[in-house]
Short mmCIF file of C-alpha atoms in Angstrom, two decimals:
data_model
loop_
_atom_site.label_atom_id
_atom_site.label_comp_id
_atom_site.label_asym_id
_atom_site.label_seq_id
_atom_site.Cartn_x
_atom_site.Cartn_y
_atom_site.Cartn_z
CA UNK P 1 59.88 167.04 129.66
CA UNK P 2 56.72 168.48 130.31
CA UNK P 3 53.67 166.74 129.21
CA UNK P 4 52.07 167.67 125.82
CA UNK P 5 49.31 169.42 127.05
CA UNK P 6 51.68 171.47 129.25
CA UNK P 7 53.95 171.87 126.19
CA UNK P 8 51.43 172.37 123.32
CA UNK P 9 51.00 176.30 122.75
CA UNK P 10 53.47 177.41 125.45
CA UNK P 11 55.07 179.96 123.06
CA UNK P 12 51.77 181.23 121.59
CA UNK P 13 49.60 184.14 122.68
CA UNK P 14 46.61 182.02 122.13
CA UNK P 15 43.17 182.41 123.61
CA UNK P 16 44.01 180.72 126.94
CA UNK P 17 46.42 183.46 127.13
CA UNK P 18 44.31 186.21 126.29
CA UNK P 19 41.64 185.34 128.62
CA UNK P 20 44.11 185.58 131.46
CA UNK P 21 45.78 188.67 130.64
CA UNK P 22 43.26 191.00 129.11
CA UNK P 23 40.24 192.63 130.62
CA UNK P 24 37.00 191.31 129.71
CA UNK P 25 35.68 194.14 127.74
CA UNK P 26 38.76 194.15 125.55
CA UNK P 27 38.97 190.12 125.51
CA UNK P 28 35.26 190.17 124.04
CA UNK P 29 36.04 193.21 121.65
CA UNK P 30 39.12 191.38 120.19
CA UNK P 31 36.82 188.10 119.76
CA UNK P 32 34.52 190.18 117.94
CA UNK P 33 37.02 191.27 115.51
CA UNK P 34 38.17 187.65 114.94
CA UNK P 35 34.73 186.22 114.71
CA UNK P 36 32.73 188.81 112.79
CA UNK P 37 35.84 191.07 111.24
CA UNK P 38 34.65 194.20 112.88
CA UNK P 39 36.65 197.10 113.22
CA UNK P 40 39.30 196.96 116.16
CA UNK P 41 39.37 200.30 118.29
CA UNK P 42 42.87 201.71 118.72
CA UNK P 43 42.43 201.35 122.69
CA UNK P 44 41.86 197.95 122.61
CA UNK P 45 44.85 197.42 120.18
CA UNK P 46 47.09 199.26 122.84
CA UNK P 47 45.82 197.17 125.45
CA UNK P 48 46.47 193.59 123.69
CA UNK P 49 49.93 195.21 122.34
CA UNK P 50 50.64 195.75 126.27
CA UNK P 51 49.55 192.50 127.29
CA UNK P 52 51.40 190.72 124.31
CA UNK P 53 54.82 192.44 124.99
CA UNK P 54 54.71 191.70 128.80
CA UNK P 55 53.81 188.06 128.11
CA UNK P 56 56.47 187.74 125.38
CA UNK P 57 59.11 189.57 127.49
CA UNK P 58 58.54 187.06 130.41
CA UNK P 59 59.47 184.28 127.77
CA UNK P 60 62.87 185.84 127.00
CA UNK P 61 61.69 187.66 123.83
CA UNK P 62 63.44 190.97 123.05
CA UNK P 63 62.28 191.70 119.56
CA UNK P 64 58.99 191.76 117.53
CA UNK P 65 58.44 191.38 113.85
CA UNK P 66 55.40 191.18 111.50
CA UNK P 67 55.91 187.93 110.07
CA UNK P 68 54.32 187.94 106.34
CA UNK P 69 54.70 185.74 103.28
CA UNK P 70 55.60 187.76 100.41
CA UNK P 71 55.62 186.29 96.57
CA UNK P 72 58.96 184.68 97.27
CA UNK P 73 57.62 181.14 98.67
CA UNK P 74 59.14 181.76 102.10
CA UNK P 75 58.15 184.00 104.96
CA UNK P 76 60.05 187.55 105.69
CA UNK P 77 60.54 189.21 108.93
CA UNK P 78 61.92 192.44 109.94
CA UNK P 79 62.92 192.61 113.83
CA UNK P 80 62.34 195.54 116.03
CA UNK P 81 63.54 195.61 119.87
CA UNK P 82 60.91 196.28 122.46
CA UNK P 83 63.35 198.63 123.60
CA UNK P 84 62.39 202.65 124.09
CA UNK P 85 64.21 205.13 125.91
CA UNK P 86 63.40 206.29 129.34
CA UNK P 87 63.76 209.68 131.17
CA UNK P 88 66.42 208.73 133.07
CA UNK P 89 68.76 207.49 130.25
CA UNK P 90 67.77 203.89 130.65
CA UNK P 91 65.35 202.04 128.67
CA UNK P 92 61.67 200.24 128.84
CA UNK P 93 60.51 197.74 127.10
CA UNK P 94 57.39 198.82 125.40
CA UNK P 95 55.17 197.88 122.66
CA UNK P 96 52.29 200.15 121.11
CA UNK P 97 48.86 199.41 119.25
CA UNK P 98 50.05 200.96 116.25
CA UNK P 99 53.34 198.88 116.15
CA UNK P 100 50.92 195.81 116.50
CA UNK P 101 48.44 196.94 113.70
CA UNK P 102 50.64 198.03 111.08
CA UNK P 103 54.15 198.05 109.79
CA UNK P 104 55.96 199.55 106.87
CA UNK P 105 58.58 197.42 105.07
CA UNK P 106 60.53 198.39 102.21
CA UNK P 107 58.48 196.65 99.60
CA UNK P 108 60.62 197.71 96.52
CA UNK P 109 62.60 194.52 96.57
CA UNK P 110 59.89 192.27 96.98
CA UNK P 111 58.03 190.50 93.77
CA UNK P 112 55.02 192.55 93.02
CA UNK P 113 54.00 191.57 89.20
CA UNK P 114 54.83 194.90 88.33
CA UNK P 115 52.11 196.29 90.39
CA UNK P 116 54.22 199.49 91.27
CA UNK P 117 57.36 201.14 90.07
CA UNK P 118 60.39 200.88 92.18
CA UNK P 119 60.15 204.55 93.49
CA UNK P 120 56.48 203.71 94.96
CA UNK P 121 58.20 201.28 97.46
CA UNK P 122 55.38 201.63 100.18
CA UNK P 123 54.31 198.23 101.39
CA UNK P 124 52.18 197.73 104.58
CA UNK P 125 52.10 194.53 106.58
CA UNK P 126 48.62 194.70 108.54
CA UNK P 127 47.86 192.29 111.42
CA UNK P 128 45.67 189.29 111.26
CA UNK P 129 44.36 188.67 114.46
CA UNK P 130 42.26 185.21 113.15
CA UNK P 131 46.07 183.60 113.66
CA UNK P 132 47.67 183.74 116.96
CA UNK P 133 51.18 185.52 117.59
CA UNK P 134 54.10 183.19 118.84
CA UNK P 135 57.80 183.26 120.06
CA UNK P 136 60.17 182.08 117.60
CA UNK P 137 63.71 182.27 118.64
CA UNK P 138 63.25 185.02 121.00
CA UNK P 139 61.16 187.23 118.73
CA UNK P 140 57.61 187.68 119.08
CA UNK P 141 55.93 186.89 115.28
CA UNK P 142 52.78 188.59 114.49
CA UNK P 143 51.26 187.19 111.66
CA UNK P 144 50.41 189.58 109.01
CA UNK P 145 49.04 190.63 105.65
CA UNK P 146 51.21 192.24 102.87
CA UNK P 147 49.82 194.99 100.63
CA UNK P 148 50.64 197.90 98.53
CA UNK P 149 49.42 201.27 99.29
CA UNK P 150 46.68 201.12 96.64
CA UNK P 151 45.59 197.87 98.41
CA UNK P 152 47.08 195.42 95.98
CA UNK P 153 48.07 191.99 97.38
CA UNK P 154 51.84 191.71 97.70
CA UNK P 155 51.79 188.19 99.41
CA UNK P 156 50.14 184.74 99.71
CA UNK P 157 47.90 185.57 102.71
CA UNK P 158 45.94 188.69 101.46
CA UNK P 159 44.41 186.57 98.49
CA UNK P 160 43.76 183.80 100.97
CA UNK P 161 41.92 185.93 103.19
CA UNK P 162 39.88 187.59 100.72
CA UNK P 163 38.70 184.35 99.03
CA UNK P 164 37.74 183.15 102.68
CA UNK P 165 35.71 186.02 103.13
CA UNK P 166 34.05 185.80 99.60
CA UNK P 167 33.19 182.07 100.28
CA UNK P 168 31.67 182.99 103.73
CA UNK P 169 29.40 185.47 102.18
CA UNK P 170 28.01 183.03 99.58
CA UNK P 171 27.93 180.00 101.83
CA UNK P 172 25.62 182.45 104.43
CA UNK P 173 23.58 183.27 101.51
CA UNK P 174 22.84 179.52 100.57
CA UNK P 175 22.25 178.88 104.15
CA UNK P 176 19.70 181.62 104.42
CA UNK P 177 17.96 180.20 101.54
CA UNK P 178 17.61 176.99 103.41
CA UNK P 179 16.02 179.07 106.30
CA UNK P 180 19.05 178.98 108.71
CA UNK P 181 19.86 182.27 110.30
CA UNK P 182 21.49 180.90 113.24
CA UNK P 183 24.91 180.80 111.25
CA UNK P 184 26.99 184.04 111.34
CA UNK P 185 30.08 182.59 109.85
CA UNK P 186 31.31 179.92 107.54
CA UNK P 187 35.25 179.23 107.47
CA UNK P 188 37.17 176.82 105.45
CA UNK P 189 39.43 174.12 107.04
CA UNK P 190 42.44 172.36 105.56
CA UNK P 191 44.95 170.06 106.76
CA UNK P 192 48.17 170.10 104.81
CA UNK P 193 49.97 166.88 104.73
CA UNK P 194 53.83 167.52 104.40
CA UNK P 195 55.94 165.00 102.56
CA UNK P 196 59.75 165.45 102.71
CA UNK P 197 63.18 163.36 102.38
CA UNK P 198 65.80 163.19 104.84
CA UNK P 199 69.49 162.57 103.67
CA UNK P 200 72.95 162.47 105.58
CA UNK P 201 74.49 165.83 105.81
CA UNK P 202 77.95 165.03 104.43
CA UNK P 203 76.52 163.07 101.68
CA UNK P 204 74.39 165.96 100.66
CA UNK P 205 77.08 168.35 100.73
CA UNK P 206 79.23 166.14 97.97
CA UNK P 207 76.26 166.84 95.67
CA UNK P 208 76.35 170.46 93.98
CA UNK P 209 73.32 169.91 92.15
CA UNK P 210 71.10 169.12 95.52
CA UNK P 211 72.81 172.21 97.17
CA UNK P 212 71.80 174.67 94.08
CA UNK P 213 68.71 172.99 92.71
CA UNK P 214 67.14 171.15 95.53
CA UNK P 215 66.92 167.91 93.35
CA UNK P 216 69.54 165.83 91.70
CA UNK P 217 70.30 166.41 88.08
CA UNK P 218 72.65 163.58 86.89
CA UNK P 219 73.93 160.24 88.47
CA UNK P 220 73.12 156.63 88.52
CA UNK P 221 69.94 155.28 90.15
CA UNK P 222 70.13 153.15 92.98
CA UNK P 223 70.20 149.77 92.70
CA UNK P 224 67.01 149.40 94.99
CA UNK P 225 64.35 152.14 94.83
CA UNK P 226 60.81 151.54 95.81
CA UNK P 227 59.71 148.70 93.69
CA UNK P 228 59.01 146.40 96.84
CA UNK P 229 57.19 149.27 98.63
CA UNK P 230 58.73 148.14 101.74
CA UNK P 231 59.67 151.46 102.96
CA UNK P 232 55.81 152.64 103.15
CA UNK P 233 54.55 152.54 106.74
CA UNK P 234 58.05 150.30 107.54
CA UNK P 235 59.48 150.71 110.83
CA UNK P 236 61.03 154.35 111.66
CA UNK P 237 64.94 154.11 111.92
CA UNK P 238 66.30 155.56 115.15
CA UNK P 239 67.93 158.52 113.75
CA UNK P 240 64.78 159.59 111.94
CA UNK P 241 62.64 158.79 114.81
CA UNK P 242 64.96 161.21 117.11
CA UNK P 243 64.57 163.97 114.30
CA UNK P 244 60.76 163.37 114.30
CA UNK P 245 60.51 163.31 118.44
CA UNK P 246 62.49 166.84 118.49
CA UNK P 247 60.41 168.25 115.53
CA UNK P 248 57.18 167.27 117.40
CA UNK P 249 58.20 169.30 120.20
CA UNK P 250 59.13 172.23 118.41
CA UNK P 251 55.79 172.30 116.68
CA UNK P 252 53.65 171.73 119.49
CA UNK P 253 55.21 174.63 121.48
CA UNK P 254 54.02 176.74 118.63
CA UNK P 255 50.40 175.30 118.65
CA UNK P 256 50.87 173.20 115.58
CA UNK P 257 48.74 170.03 115.83
CA UNK P 258 51.39 167.63 114.53
CA UNK P 259 49.54 164.49 114.53
CA UNK P 260 50.69 161.68 112.32
CA UNK P 261 54.21 160.68 111.18
CA UNK P 262 55.29 157.73 108.86
CA UNK P 263 57.58 156.53 106.44
CA UNK P 264 56.46 157.42 102.69
CA UNK P 265 57.08 155.14 99.61
CA UNK P 266 60.30 156.31 98.28
CA UNK P 267 63.28 155.23 100.19
CA UNK P 268 64.31 158.10 103.03
CA UNK P 269 60.88 159.84 102.43
CA UNK P 270 58.69 160.76 105.24
CA UNK P 271 55.21 162.43 106.12
CA UNK P 272 53.90 164.81 108.73
CA UNK P 273 50.19 165.39 108.88
CA UNK P 274 48.61 167.77 111.13
CA UNK P 275 44.91 167.86 112.56
CA UNK P 276 43.01 170.29 110.19
CA UNK P 277 42.34 173.87 111.28
CA UNK P 278 41.17 177.05 109.69
CA UNK P 279 42.77 177.89 106.15
CA UNK P 280 44.81 180.70 107.17
CA UNK P 281 46.14 179.44 110.48
CA UNK P 282 47.01 175.95 108.44
CA UNK P 283 48.64 178.00 105.83
CA UNK P 284 51.01 179.76 108.63
CA UNK P 285 51.46 176.60 110.43
CA UNK P 286 52.81 174.84 107.29
CA UNK P 287 55.29 177.59 106.63
CA UNK P 288 56.28 177.23 110.12
CA UNK P 289 56.39 173.44 109.77
CA UNK P 290 58.68 173.36 107.05
CA UNK P 291 61.13 176.17 108.28
CA UNK P 292 61.50 173.97 111.63
CA UNK P 293 61.80 170.86 109.65
CA UNK P 294 64.88 172.14 108.16
CA UNK P 295 66.48 173.70 111.40
CA UNK P 296 65.86 170.56 113.26
CA UNK P 297 67.39 168.35 110.68
CA UNK P 298 70.46 170.17 110.68
CA UNK P 299 70.87 169.60 114.53
CA UNK P 300 70.50 165.87 113.61
CA UNK P 301 73.21 165.64 111.07
CA UNK P 302 70.52 165.62 108.15
CA UNK P 303 69.13 168.05 105.70
CA UNK P 304 65.47 168.13 104.72
CA UNK P 305 64.51 168.31 101.11
CA UNK P 306 61.38 169.88 100.50
CA UNK P 307 61.43 169.96 96.63
CA UNK P 308 58.57 168.44 95.01
CA UNK P 309 60.92 166.01 92.85
CA UNK P 310 64.32 165.66 94.37
CA UNK P 311 65.42 162.35 92.89
CA UNK P 312 64.22 160.76 89.74
CA UNK P 313 62.75 157.22 89.41
CA UNK P 314 61.15 157.50 92.71
CA UNK P 315 58.00 159.15 93.97
CA UNK P 316 58.16 162.91 94.66
CA UNK P 317 56.68 165.01 97.63
CA UNK P 318 53.28 165.96 97.64
CA UNK P 319 51.14 167.98 100.00
CA UNK P 320 47.63 166.63 99.95
CA UNK P 321 45.27 168.76 101.45
CA UNK P 322 42.15 167.59 103.35
CA UNK P 323 39.66 170.80 102.65
CA UNK P 324 36.12 171.21 104.21
CA UNK P 325 33.64 174.06 104.99
CA UNK P 326 32.22 174.48 108.34
CA UNK P 327 29.73 176.92 110.20
CA UNK P 328 30.51 178.44 113.18
CA UNK P 329 27.77 176.36 114.98
CA UNK P 330 30.08 173.24 114.20
CA UNK P 331 28.50 171.58 110.98
CA UNK P 332 30.56 170.39 108.19
CA UNK P 333 28.88 171.47 105.03
CA UNK P 334 30.56 168.86 103.05
CA UNK P 335 29.48 165.91 105.45
CA UNK P 336 26.86 163.85 103.42
CA UNK P 337 24.99 162.34 106.70
CA UNK P 338 23.15 159.23 106.78
CA UNK P 339 21.06 159.88 103.56
CA UNK P 340 23.03 161.97 101.35
CA UNK P 341 20.63 161.63 98.43
CA UNK P 342 17.87 163.26 100.63
CA UNK P 343 20.36 165.73 101.73
CA UNK P 344 19.53 168.94 99.65
CA UNK P 345 21.82 171.22 101.52
CA UNK P 346 25.01 168.86 101.08
CA UNK P 347 24.27 168.13 97.65
CA UNK P 348 24.07 171.86 96.61
CA UNK P 349 27.51 172.70 98.30
CA UNK P 350 29.08 169.67 97.09
CA UNK P 351 27.76 170.81 93.49
CA UNK P 352 28.65 174.27 94.04
CA UNK P 353 32.31 173.10 94.58
CA UNK P 354 32.47 170.75 91.76
CA UNK P 355 30.88 173.40 89.40
CA UNK P 356 33.63 175.85 90.98
CA UNK P 357 36.51 173.69 90.19
CA UNK P 358 35.18 172.97 86.70
CA UNK P 359 34.57 176.87 85.69
CA UNK P 360 37.81 178.05 87.27
CA UNK P 361 40.16 175.41 86.74
CA UNK P 362 42.58 177.87 84.99
CA UNK P 363 42.73 179.89 87.95
CA UNK P 364 43.46 176.79 90.29
CA UNK P 365 46.05 175.44 87.81
CA UNK P 366 47.50 178.98 87.87
CA UNK P 367 47.76 179.08 91.89
CA UNK P 368 49.75 175.90 92.06
CA UNK P 369 52.08 176.48 89.06
CA UNK P 370 55.75 176.22 90.04
CA UNK P 371 59.00 175.17 88.40
CA UNK P 372 59.21 172.46 90.94
CA UNK P 373 55.22 171.27 91.21
CA UNK P 374 55.28 171.19 87.49
CA UNK P 375 58.39 169.04 87.08
CA UNK P 376 56.78 166.50 89.47
CA UNK P 377 53.29 166.45 88.35
CA UNK P 378 53.37 167.60 84.70
CA UNK P 379 56.64 165.53 83.82
CA UNK P 380 56.94 162.86 85.97
CA UNK P 381 53.83 161.72 88.13
CA UNK P 382 50.88 162.56 86.46
CA UNK P 383 49.71 163.71 83.11
CA UNK P 384 50.05 167.32 82.15
CA UNK P 385 46.51 168.08 82.62
CA UNK P 386 45.87 167.02 86.25
#
């Protein structure tokens, strides 16, 4: 096995790879797009695509996909091979800047909230250069936003990117009032803690309710639940530990900062917590984490349950978000400092967040409302108003 530093990000086209494979001009132009949101020139996109293709092919990739997050709760992919006909009746491996920047999947079969008629099926994926491309199962995955022809969001990433940009504009406005003209960008960071259950696959296959709904609908409760709370932070069983070890390796290859793992309160419940990172990257990483959890579990004769409330009578699975705002100079705007009562900048940002949560609580509630989440929080583990 390679060391963790050697393994980490080995399947990611990250900043280190870009520095090594792109010319200085192309690299700096791309970084300006990532940092400042400047328009990306097609010649730069072509150079990035060439380097990305060569790097991916060297690692066994045969296809690429615009990896996006439609309104289905999971990710979506349409795989295209790098294959391109050559004049001598052979083929070459090719990937263009236009293919990198934009794709056009059929949008008519994805949820749209009635934004478009079925015959207006044009939906577009657009490269998100702030989230690094990665290789998954011999496919180069390019994180993208998914929009309609008219610019309406058809996914979860587009509203997130727009909200991050809105917060950046307003945070910079406040910082300028404090006389700070050094900061050029403010980003939001988040570290989503992923709770989950592991159950034996053979037992799972005997429960049609678990198979079809993700939670139990009937049956007697076990003689022992979580009354003694002895599972929480308890010794991890060998079978689960083997699962966690393989999971960590798979996540580290994809540059995911898997950091903390432990037993949770309910029997067979566990948690994986990453180190925080920029919000849209963290969201991408969490989608990957959940997908890989399920795949690795199957290889160990287990099933990973991600439903918010799979079992009655014991805790469900939450996803606590450690959220913050930080400047491009490394300052956490929600850090109180040694004298918080005298720290006017901290107090202003803190109160702005509190006021925003209060005034837009309906929108926040709507953004997390789902059948599973409401079943857990509204019905079983917290008052409906939470």
